[in-house]
XYZ file of C-alpha atoms in Angstrom:
630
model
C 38.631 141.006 123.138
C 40.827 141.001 125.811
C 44.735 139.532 125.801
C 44.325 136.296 125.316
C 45.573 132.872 124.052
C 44.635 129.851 121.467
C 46.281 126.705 121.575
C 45.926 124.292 118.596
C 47.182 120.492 117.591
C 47.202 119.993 113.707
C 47.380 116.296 113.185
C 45.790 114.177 110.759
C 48.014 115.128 107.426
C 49.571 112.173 105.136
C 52.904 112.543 103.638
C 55.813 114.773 104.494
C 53.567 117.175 106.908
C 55.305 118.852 109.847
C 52.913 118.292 113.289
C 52.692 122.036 115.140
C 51.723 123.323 118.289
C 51.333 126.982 118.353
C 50.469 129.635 120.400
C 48.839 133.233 119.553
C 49.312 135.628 122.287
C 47.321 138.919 120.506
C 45.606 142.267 121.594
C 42.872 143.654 119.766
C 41.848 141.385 118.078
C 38.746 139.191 117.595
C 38.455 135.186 116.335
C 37.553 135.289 112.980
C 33.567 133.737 112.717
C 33.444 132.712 108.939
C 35.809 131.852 106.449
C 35.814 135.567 104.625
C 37.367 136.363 107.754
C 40.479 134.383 107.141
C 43.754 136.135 108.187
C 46.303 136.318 105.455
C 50.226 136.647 105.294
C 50.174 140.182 104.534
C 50.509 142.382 107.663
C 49.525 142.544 110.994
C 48.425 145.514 113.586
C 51.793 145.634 116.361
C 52.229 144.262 119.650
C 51.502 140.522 118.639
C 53.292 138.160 118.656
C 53.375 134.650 117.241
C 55.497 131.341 119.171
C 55.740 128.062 116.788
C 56.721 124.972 118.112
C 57.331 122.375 115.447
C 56.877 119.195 118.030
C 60.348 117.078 118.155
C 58.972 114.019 117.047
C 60.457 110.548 119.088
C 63.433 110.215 116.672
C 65.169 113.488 118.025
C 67.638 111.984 120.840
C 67.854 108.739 118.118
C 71.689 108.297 117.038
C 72.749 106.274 113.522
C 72.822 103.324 115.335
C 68.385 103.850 116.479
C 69.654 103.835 120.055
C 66.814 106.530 122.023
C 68.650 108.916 124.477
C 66.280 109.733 127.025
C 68.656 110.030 130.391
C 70.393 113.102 130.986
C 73.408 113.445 133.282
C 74.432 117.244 134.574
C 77.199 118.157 135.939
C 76.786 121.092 138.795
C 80.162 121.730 139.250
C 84.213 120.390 139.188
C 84.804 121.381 142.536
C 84.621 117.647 145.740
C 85.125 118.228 148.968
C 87.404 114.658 148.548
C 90.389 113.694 146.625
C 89.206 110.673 145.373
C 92.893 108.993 143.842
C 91.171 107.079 140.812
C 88.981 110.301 140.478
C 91.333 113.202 140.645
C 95.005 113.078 139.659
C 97.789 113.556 142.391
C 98.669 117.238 141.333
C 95.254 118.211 140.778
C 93.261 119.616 138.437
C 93.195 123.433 137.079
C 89.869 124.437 138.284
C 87.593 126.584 135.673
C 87.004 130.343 136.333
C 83.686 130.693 137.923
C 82.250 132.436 134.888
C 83.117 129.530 132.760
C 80.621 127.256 135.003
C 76.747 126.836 133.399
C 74.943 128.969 135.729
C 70.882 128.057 137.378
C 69.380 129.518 134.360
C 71.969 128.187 131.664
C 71.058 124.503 133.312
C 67.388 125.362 133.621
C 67.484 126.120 129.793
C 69.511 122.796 128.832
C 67.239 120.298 130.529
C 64.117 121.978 129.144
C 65.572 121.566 125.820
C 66.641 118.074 126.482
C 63.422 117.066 128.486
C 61.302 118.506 125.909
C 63.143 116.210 123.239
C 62.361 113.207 125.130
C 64.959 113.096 128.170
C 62.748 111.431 131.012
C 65.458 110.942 133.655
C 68.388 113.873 135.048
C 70.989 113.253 137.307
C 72.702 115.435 138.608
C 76.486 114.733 139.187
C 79.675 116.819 139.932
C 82.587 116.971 141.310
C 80.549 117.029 143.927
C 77.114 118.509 143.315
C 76.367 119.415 147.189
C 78.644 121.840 147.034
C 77.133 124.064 144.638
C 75.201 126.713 146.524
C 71.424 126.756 145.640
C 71.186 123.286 145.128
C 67.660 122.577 146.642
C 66.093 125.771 144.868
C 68.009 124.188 141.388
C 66.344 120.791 142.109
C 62.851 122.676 143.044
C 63.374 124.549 139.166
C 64.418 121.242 137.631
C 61.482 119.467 139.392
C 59.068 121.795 137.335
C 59.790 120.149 134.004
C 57.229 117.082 135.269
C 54.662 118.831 132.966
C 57.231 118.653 130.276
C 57.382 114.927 130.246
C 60.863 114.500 132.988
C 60.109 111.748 135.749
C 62.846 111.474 137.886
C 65.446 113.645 139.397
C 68.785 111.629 140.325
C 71.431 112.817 142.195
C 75.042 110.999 142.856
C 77.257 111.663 146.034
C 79.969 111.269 148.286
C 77.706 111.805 151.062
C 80.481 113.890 153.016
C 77.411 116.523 153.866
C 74.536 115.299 152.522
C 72.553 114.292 155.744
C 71.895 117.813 156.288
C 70.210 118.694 152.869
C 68.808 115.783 152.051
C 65.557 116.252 153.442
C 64.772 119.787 151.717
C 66.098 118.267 148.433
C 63.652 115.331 148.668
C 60.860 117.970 149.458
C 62.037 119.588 146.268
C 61.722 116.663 144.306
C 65.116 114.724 144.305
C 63.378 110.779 143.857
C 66.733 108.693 143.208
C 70.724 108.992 144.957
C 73.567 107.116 144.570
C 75.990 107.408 147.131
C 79.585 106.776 146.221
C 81.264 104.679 149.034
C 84.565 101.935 148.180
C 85.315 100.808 151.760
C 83.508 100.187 154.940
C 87.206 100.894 156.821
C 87.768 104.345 157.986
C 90.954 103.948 157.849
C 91.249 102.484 154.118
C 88.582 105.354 153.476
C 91.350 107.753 154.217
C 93.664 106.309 152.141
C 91.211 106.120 148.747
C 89.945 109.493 149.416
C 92.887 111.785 151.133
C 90.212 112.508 153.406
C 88.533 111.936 156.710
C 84.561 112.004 156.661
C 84.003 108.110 156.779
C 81.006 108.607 159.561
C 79.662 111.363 157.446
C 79.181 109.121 154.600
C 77.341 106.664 156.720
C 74.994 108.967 157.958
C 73.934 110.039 155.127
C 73.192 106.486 154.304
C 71.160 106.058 156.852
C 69.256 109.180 156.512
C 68.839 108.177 152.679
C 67.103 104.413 153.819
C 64.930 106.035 155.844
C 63.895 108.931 153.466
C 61.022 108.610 150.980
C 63.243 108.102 148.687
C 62.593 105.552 145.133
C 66.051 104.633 145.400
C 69.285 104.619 147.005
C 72.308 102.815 145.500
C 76.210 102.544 146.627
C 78.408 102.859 143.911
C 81.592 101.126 144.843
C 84.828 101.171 142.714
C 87.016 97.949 142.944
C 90.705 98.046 142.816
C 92.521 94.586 143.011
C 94.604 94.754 146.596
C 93.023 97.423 147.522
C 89.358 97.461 148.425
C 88.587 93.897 146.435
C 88.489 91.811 149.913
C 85.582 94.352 150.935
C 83.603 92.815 148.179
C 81.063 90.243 150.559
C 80.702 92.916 153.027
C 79.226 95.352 150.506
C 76.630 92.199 149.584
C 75.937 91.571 153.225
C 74.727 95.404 153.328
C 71.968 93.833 151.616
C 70.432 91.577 154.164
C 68.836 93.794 156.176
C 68.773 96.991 153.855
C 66.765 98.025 150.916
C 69.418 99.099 148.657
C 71.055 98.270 145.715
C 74.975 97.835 145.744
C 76.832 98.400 142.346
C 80.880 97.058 141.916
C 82.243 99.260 139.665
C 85.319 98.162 137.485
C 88.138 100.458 137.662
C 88.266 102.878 134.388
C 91.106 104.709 133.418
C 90.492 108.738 133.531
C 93.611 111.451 132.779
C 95.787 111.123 135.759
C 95.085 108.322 137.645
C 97.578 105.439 136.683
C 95.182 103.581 135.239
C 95.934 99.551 134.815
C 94.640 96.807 133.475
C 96.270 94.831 136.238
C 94.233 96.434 138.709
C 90.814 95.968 137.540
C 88.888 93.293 138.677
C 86.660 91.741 136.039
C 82.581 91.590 137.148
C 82.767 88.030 136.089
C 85.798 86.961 138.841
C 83.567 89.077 141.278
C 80.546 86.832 140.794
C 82.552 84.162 140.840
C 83.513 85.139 144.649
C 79.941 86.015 146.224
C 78.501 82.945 144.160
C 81.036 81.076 146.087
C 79.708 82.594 149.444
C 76.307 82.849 148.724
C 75.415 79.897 145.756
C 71.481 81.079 145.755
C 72.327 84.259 144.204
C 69.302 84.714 141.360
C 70.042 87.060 138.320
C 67.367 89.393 137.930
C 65.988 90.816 134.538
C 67.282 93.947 133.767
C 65.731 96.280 132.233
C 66.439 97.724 128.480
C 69.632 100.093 129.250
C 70.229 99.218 132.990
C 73.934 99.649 133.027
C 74.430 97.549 135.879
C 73.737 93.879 135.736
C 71.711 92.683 138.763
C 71.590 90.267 141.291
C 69.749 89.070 144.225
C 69.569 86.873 147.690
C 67.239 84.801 148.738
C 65.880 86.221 151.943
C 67.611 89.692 151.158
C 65.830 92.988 151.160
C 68.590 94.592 148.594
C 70.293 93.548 146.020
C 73.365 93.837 144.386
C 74.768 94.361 140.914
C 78.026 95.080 138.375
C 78.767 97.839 135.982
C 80.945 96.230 133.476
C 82.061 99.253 131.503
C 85.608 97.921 130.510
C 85.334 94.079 130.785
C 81.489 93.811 129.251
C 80.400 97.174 128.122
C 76.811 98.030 127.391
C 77.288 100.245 124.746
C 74.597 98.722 122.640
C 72.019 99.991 124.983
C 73.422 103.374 125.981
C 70.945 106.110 126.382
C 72.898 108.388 128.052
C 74.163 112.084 127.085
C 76.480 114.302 129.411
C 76.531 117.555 130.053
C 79.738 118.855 132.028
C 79.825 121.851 134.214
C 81.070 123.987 132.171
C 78.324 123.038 129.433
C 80.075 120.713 127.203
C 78.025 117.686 125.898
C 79.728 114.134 125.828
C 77.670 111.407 124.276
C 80.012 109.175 125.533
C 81.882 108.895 128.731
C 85.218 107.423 126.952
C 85.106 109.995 124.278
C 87.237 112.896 124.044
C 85.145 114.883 122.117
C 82.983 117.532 123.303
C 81.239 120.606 121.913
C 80.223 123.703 124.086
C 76.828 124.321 124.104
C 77.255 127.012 127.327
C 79.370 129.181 123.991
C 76.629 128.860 122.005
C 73.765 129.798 124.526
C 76.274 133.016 125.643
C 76.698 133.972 121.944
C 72.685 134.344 122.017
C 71.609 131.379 119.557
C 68.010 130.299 119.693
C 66.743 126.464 120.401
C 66.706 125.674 116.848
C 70.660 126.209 117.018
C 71.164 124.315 120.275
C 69.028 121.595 119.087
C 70.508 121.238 115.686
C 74.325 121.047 117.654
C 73.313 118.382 120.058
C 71.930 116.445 117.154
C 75.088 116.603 115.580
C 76.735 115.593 118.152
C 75.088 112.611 119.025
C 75.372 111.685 115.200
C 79.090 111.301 115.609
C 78.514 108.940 118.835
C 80.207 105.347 118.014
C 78.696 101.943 118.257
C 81.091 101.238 121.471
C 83.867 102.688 123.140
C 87.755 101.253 122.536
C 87.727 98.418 125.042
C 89.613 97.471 127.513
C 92.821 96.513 125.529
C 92.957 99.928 123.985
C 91.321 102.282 126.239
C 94.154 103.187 128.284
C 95.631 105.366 125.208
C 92.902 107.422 124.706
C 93.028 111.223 126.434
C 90.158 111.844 128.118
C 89.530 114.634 131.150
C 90.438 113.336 134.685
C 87.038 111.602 136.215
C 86.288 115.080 138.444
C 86.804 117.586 135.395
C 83.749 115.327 133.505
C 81.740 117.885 135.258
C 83.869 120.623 134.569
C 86.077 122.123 131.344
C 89.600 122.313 130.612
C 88.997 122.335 127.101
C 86.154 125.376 126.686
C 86.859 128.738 125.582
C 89.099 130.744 128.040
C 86.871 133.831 129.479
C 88.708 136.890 129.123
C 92.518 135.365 128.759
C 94.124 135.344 125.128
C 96.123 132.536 124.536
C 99.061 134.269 122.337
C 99.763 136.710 125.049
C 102.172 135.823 128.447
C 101.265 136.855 131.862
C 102.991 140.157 130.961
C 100.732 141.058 127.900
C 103.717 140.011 125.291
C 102.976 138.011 122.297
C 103.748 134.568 121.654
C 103.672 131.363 119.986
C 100.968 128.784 121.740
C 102.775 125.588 122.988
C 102.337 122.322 121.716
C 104.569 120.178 122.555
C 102.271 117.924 124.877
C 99.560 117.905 122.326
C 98.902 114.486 120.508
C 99.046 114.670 117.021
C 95.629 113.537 115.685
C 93.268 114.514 112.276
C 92.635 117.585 111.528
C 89.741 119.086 109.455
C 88.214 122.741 108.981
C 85.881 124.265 106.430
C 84.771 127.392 106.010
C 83.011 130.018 103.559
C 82.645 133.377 101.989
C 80.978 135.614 99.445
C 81.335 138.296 97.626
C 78.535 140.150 96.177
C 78.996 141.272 92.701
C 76.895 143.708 89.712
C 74.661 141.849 87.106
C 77.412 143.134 84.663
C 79.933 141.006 86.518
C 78.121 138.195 87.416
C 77.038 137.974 83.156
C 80.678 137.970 82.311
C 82.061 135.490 85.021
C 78.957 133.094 84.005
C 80.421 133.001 79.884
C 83.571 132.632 81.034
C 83.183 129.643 83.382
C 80.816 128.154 80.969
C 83.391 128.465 78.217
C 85.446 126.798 81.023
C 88.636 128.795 80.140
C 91.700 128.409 81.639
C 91.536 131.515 82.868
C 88.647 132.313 84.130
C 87.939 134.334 87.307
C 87.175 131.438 89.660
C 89.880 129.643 88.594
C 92.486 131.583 89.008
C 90.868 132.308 92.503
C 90.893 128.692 92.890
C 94.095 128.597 92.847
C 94.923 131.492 94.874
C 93.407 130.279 97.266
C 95.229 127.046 97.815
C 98.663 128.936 97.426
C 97.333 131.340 100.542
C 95.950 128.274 102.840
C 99.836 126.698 102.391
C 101.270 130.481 103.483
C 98.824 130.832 106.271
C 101.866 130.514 108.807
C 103.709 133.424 106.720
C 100.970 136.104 106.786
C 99.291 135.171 110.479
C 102.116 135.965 112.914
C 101.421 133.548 115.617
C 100.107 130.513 113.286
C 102.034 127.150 113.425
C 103.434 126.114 110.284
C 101.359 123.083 109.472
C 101.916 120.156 107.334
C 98.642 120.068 105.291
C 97.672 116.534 103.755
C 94.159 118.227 101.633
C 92.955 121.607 100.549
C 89.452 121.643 98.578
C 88.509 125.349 97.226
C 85.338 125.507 95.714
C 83.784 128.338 93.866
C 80.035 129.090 93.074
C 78.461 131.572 91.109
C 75.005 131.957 92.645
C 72.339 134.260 90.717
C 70.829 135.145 94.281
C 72.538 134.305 97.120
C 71.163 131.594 99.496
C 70.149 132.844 102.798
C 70.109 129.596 104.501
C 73.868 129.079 104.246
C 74.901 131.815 105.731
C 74.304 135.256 107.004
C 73.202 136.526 103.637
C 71.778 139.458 101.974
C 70.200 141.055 104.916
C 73.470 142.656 106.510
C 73.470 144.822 103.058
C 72.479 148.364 103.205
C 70.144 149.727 101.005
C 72.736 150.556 97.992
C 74.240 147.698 98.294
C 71.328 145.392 97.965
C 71.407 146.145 94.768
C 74.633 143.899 94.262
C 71.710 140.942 93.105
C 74.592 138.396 92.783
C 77.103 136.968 94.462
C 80.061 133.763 94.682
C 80.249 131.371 97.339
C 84.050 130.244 98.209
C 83.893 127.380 100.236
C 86.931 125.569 101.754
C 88.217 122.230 103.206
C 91.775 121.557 104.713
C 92.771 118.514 106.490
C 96.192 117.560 108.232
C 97.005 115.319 110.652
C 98.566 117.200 113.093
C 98.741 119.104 116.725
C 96.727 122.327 115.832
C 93.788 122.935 114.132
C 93.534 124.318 110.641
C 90.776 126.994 111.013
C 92.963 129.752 110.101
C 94.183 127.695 106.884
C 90.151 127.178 105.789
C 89.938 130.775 106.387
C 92.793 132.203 104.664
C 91.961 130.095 101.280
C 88.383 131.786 101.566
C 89.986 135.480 102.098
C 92.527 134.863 99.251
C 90.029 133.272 96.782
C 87.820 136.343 97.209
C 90.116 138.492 97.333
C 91.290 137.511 94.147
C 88.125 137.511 92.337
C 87.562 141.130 93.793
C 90.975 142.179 92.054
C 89.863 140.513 88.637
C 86.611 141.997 88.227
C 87.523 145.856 89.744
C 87.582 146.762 86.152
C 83.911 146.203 85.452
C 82.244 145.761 88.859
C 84.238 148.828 90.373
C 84.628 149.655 93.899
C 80.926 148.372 94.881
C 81.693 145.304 95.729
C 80.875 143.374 99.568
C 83.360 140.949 100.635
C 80.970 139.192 103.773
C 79.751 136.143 105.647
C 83.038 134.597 105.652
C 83.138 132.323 109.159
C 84.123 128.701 109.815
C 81.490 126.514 109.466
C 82.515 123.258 110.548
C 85.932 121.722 112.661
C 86.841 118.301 113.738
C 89.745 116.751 116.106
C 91.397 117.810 118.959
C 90.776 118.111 122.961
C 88.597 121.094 122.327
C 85.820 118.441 120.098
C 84.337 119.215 116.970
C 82.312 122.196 116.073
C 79.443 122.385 113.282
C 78.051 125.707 113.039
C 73.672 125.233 113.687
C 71.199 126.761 110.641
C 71.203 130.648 110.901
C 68.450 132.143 113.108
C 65.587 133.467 111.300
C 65.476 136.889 111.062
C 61.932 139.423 110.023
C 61.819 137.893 106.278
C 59.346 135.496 105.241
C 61.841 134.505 102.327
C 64.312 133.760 105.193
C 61.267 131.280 107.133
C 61.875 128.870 104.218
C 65.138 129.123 103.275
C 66.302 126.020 105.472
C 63.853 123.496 103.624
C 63.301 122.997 99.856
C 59.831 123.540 100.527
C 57.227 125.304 102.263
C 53.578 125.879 101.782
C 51.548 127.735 104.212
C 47.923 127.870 104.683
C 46.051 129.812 106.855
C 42.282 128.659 107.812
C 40.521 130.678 111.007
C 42.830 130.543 113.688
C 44.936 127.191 112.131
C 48.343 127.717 110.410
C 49.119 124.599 108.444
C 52.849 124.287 107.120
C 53.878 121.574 104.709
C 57.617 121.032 103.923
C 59.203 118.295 101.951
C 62.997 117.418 102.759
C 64.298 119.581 105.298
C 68.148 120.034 104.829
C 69.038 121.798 108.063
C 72.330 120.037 108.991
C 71.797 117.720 112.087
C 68.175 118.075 112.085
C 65.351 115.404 111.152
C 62.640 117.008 112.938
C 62.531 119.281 116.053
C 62.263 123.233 115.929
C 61.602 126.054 117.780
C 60.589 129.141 115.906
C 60.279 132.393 117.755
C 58.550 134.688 114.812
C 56.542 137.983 114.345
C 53.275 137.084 113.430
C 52.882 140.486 111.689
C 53.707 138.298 108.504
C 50.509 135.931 109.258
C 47.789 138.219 110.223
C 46.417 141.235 108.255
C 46.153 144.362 110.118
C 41.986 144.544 110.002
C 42.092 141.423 112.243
């Protein structure tokens, strides 16, 4: 039979039974005809391979408080072609190294992921996103993802250029834009944007009315005595024009004075067009419609009010942001953020990606601070929400100066907030060992091997700044060392057994040091949860030399988890599966598989992979599905 492929849906199962689509892609091999000619888990003839998509069920982009992400905001790049003074702080911003921005593909590969989870609207944001080169072809690629369940492509901006690319972006399926614009002076425009370009924007307004486009919107940030007596000639835009017009209320962003006194509430701004137009008619919004909206009697637009500081919406939020340097925010007010463009460049699969996002969005709060406290929390300048001081620096060490010399990293600016790390180890012991540290800790002596590692351990986490060179000396508030003795390792928790060579496998048993420190402080304490690990195994290495020898693997020691700071918290995903069948299961308590014909059923009770309730992608040889007669 010639290459080929079977697609399947496996529905119909009661209790905890995972829903699959899968896909066979096979050479020489014909569809079995009777049930004797079942395929089995044994082995498989080569050059097949086997794709399993567990489908992400409509819970996946649901947070702890049930509220259904399905709008996706990108960020193409930091850079604007304006200087925007409520956007970008008067001394700039450090722009990212090139290499540090999510490239086409990178993108491409987020909003699949996200899409495929149940995103059904991007927009695509900046900086300024008409600046990135290949931006048609981008929305053309994005466009595809129609047949993954995406229907609409958004796009917000200054409209400095856009009049010349709109029309091939449109072709390419862009159906929504927002165009920023807070005066109708040219000569006020100046002033808000340190720019000239006020016909530009225009045009591209015009062009954008008369496009086949859903929607076009103005965004329009009021600041009290500044662009606030513009407010009526925004609404009369709407006469005569099919557009919405949104008032934004000023937020406060890194750098750019922010203050209270200078926002003007949406209520006082109703208050004013009421008063000029008394027929106004509030229109029903729909479920998470951030702006509340209005209309005119006799008016082809309308007009509207994002709240965000005076009446937020968080209840309704079902927004997630990626910046442009691949950090996800699930909340605009929110300092923390966790780099998914790392993850994808360190080579994890979907399954990894997936199970960060949905740890992420676990951690997103019920609201934001409000507008009495907002101001003190340190959050990126407005532009650099598409972009990323805080990601990993490509190619530059931080302990080194411009001339190559070591050094302490500064500080002093840094806020001093809480703290946490964790991380683990083993060490793979003998059966002799393992026998004798088992009677031991049973007999729960005093001095047992794990408690004396115990203990070592903590002493070595409060000495991390003596034996690391560069390390701050940190004030530590909680260190937790724990110590199992495991009679075979668990593969699901870390990188386990299979980086062994052949001699060494034979090391059947192993301990698992696991660590927690916590401080409240301007550094992080990764280095502290890793230096208890070290020194607890270290120490149980030293104490069981005598009867375990030389043999034994000290392994798998990494940081698994990190929270606090600008830099966001970290939880490492499940471990990629790797060409054991053992290692298939070893992220759920349970798994049964049964093959029938072509159909591969899988039942699982309880899955325990951290930030994951359903939703994986398994990329897997099928050589352990189909025997090699088939």
């Amino acid at each position: 039979m010639p290459v080929g492929e079977h697609h399947a849906t496996l529905t119909g199962f009661t209790g905890p039974v995972c829903r699959l689509h899968f896909r066979l892609r096979f050479r020489h091999h014909a569809v079995p005809t009777n049930t004797q000619d079942t395929p089995t888990l044994s082995s498989i003839s080569p050059h097949t391979e086997f794709t399993l998509w567990w489908i992400r069920s409509s819970s996946s982009s649901v947070d702890t408080f049930r509220r259904k992400h399905d709008y996706l905001r990108i960020s193409l790049t930091e850079r604007c072609n304006l200087r925007c003074f409520y956007c970008m702080p008067n001394d700039g911003v450090e722009l990212s190294p090139p290499n540090n921005i999510l490239s086409d593909d990178e993108i491409l590969r987020l909003a699949k992921l996200f899409v495929q989870s149940g995103v059904k609207k991007i927009r695509l944001t900046g900086g300024e996103p008409t600046v990135r080169k290949g931006l048609a072809n981008l929305v053309g690629r994005i466009n595809e993802l129609r047949i993954h369940g995406l229907q609409s492509i958004g796009m917000t901006s200054n409209g400095l250029a856009l009049h010349r690319k709109l029309p091939l972006l449109i072709e390419n399926g862009l159906t929504h834009l927002n165009l920023s614009l807070d005066t109708l002076d040219p000569l006020k425009f100046e002033i808000l944007t340190r720019r000239t370009g006020h016909d530009g924007v225009l045009k591209s307004l015009e062009v954008a009315m008369a496009s086949a486009l859903h929607s076009v919107k103005l965004n329009v940030v009021v600041i009290r005595g500044l662009n606030d007596s513009e407010v009526l000639h925004f609404v009369n835009l709407t006469k005569d024009n099919p557009i919405t017009v949104r008032f934004i209320e000023f937020m406060p962003f890194t750098g750019n004075k922010w203050d209270k006194d200078k926002l003007v509430p949406a209520s006082e701004l109703l208050e004013r067009i009421s008063g000029r137009f008394p027929g106004a008619v509030k229109l029903l919004d729909e479920p998470h419609d951030t702006s509340r909206n209005y209309a005119i009697p006799g008016h082809r637009g309308r007009f509207g009010f994002i709240s965000s500081m005076s009446d937020h919406f968080c209840g309704s939020c079902n927004r997630l942001r990626i910046t442009a340097d691949g950090q996800i925010k699930v909340c605009l007010f929110d300092s923390k953020e966790v780099s998914l463009r790392d993850l994808i460049r360190s080579g994890v699969s979907d399954v990894e990606l997936l199970a960060v996002i949905r740890q992420a969005l676990s951690g997103k709060k019920a609201k934001h601070a409000g507008m009495e406290n907002i101001d003190v929390v340190t959050n990126r300048p407005m532009i650099l929400i598409g972009a990323g001081t805080y990601a990993l620096n490509a190619g530059k060490l931080s302990h080194l100066n411009e001339s190559g010399s070591p050094r302490m990293v500064d500080i002093t600016s840094k806020e001093i907030t809480r703290r946490t790390a964790s991380a683990q180890g083993r060490i793979y012991i003998p059966t002799n060992a393992y026998e004798i540290i088992s009677k031991l800790s049973a007999s729960k002596s005093k001095g047992d091997v794990l408690t004396v590692a115990q203990l070592a351990g903590i002493m070595a986490c409060k000495k991390t700044s003596d034996l690391i060179p560069l390390c701050h000396p940190i004030p530590l508030s909680h260190i937790e060392v724990r110590l199992t003795i495991e009679a075979e390792p668990s593969h699901g928790s870390g990188f386990g057994h299979h980086s062994l060579n052949g001699r060494e496998r034979r090391l059947r048993h192993s301990i698992l040091c696991q660590s927690t420190v916590t401080c409240d402080g301007k550094t992080g304490v990764e280095m502290e949860a890793l230096t208890a690990v070290t020194a607890s195994l270290l120490t149980v290495w030293d104490m069981l030399k005598a009867v375990a020898g030389t043999g034994m693997v000290i392994t798998d020691t990494f940081v698994t988890s990190k929270t606090g700071g600008k830099s966001g918290d970290f939880f490492r995903p499940p471990r990629r599966v790797d060409d054991s069948w053992k290692d298939l299961r070893a992220p759920y308590n349970e798994v049964i598989a049964k093959v029938e014909r072509w159909s591969i059923y899988f039942v699982t009770s309880t899955p325990n992979v951290p930030g994951m309730t359903s939703g994986i992608n398994i990329h897997y040889p099928l050589q352990h599905f189909l025997t090699s007669q088939d």
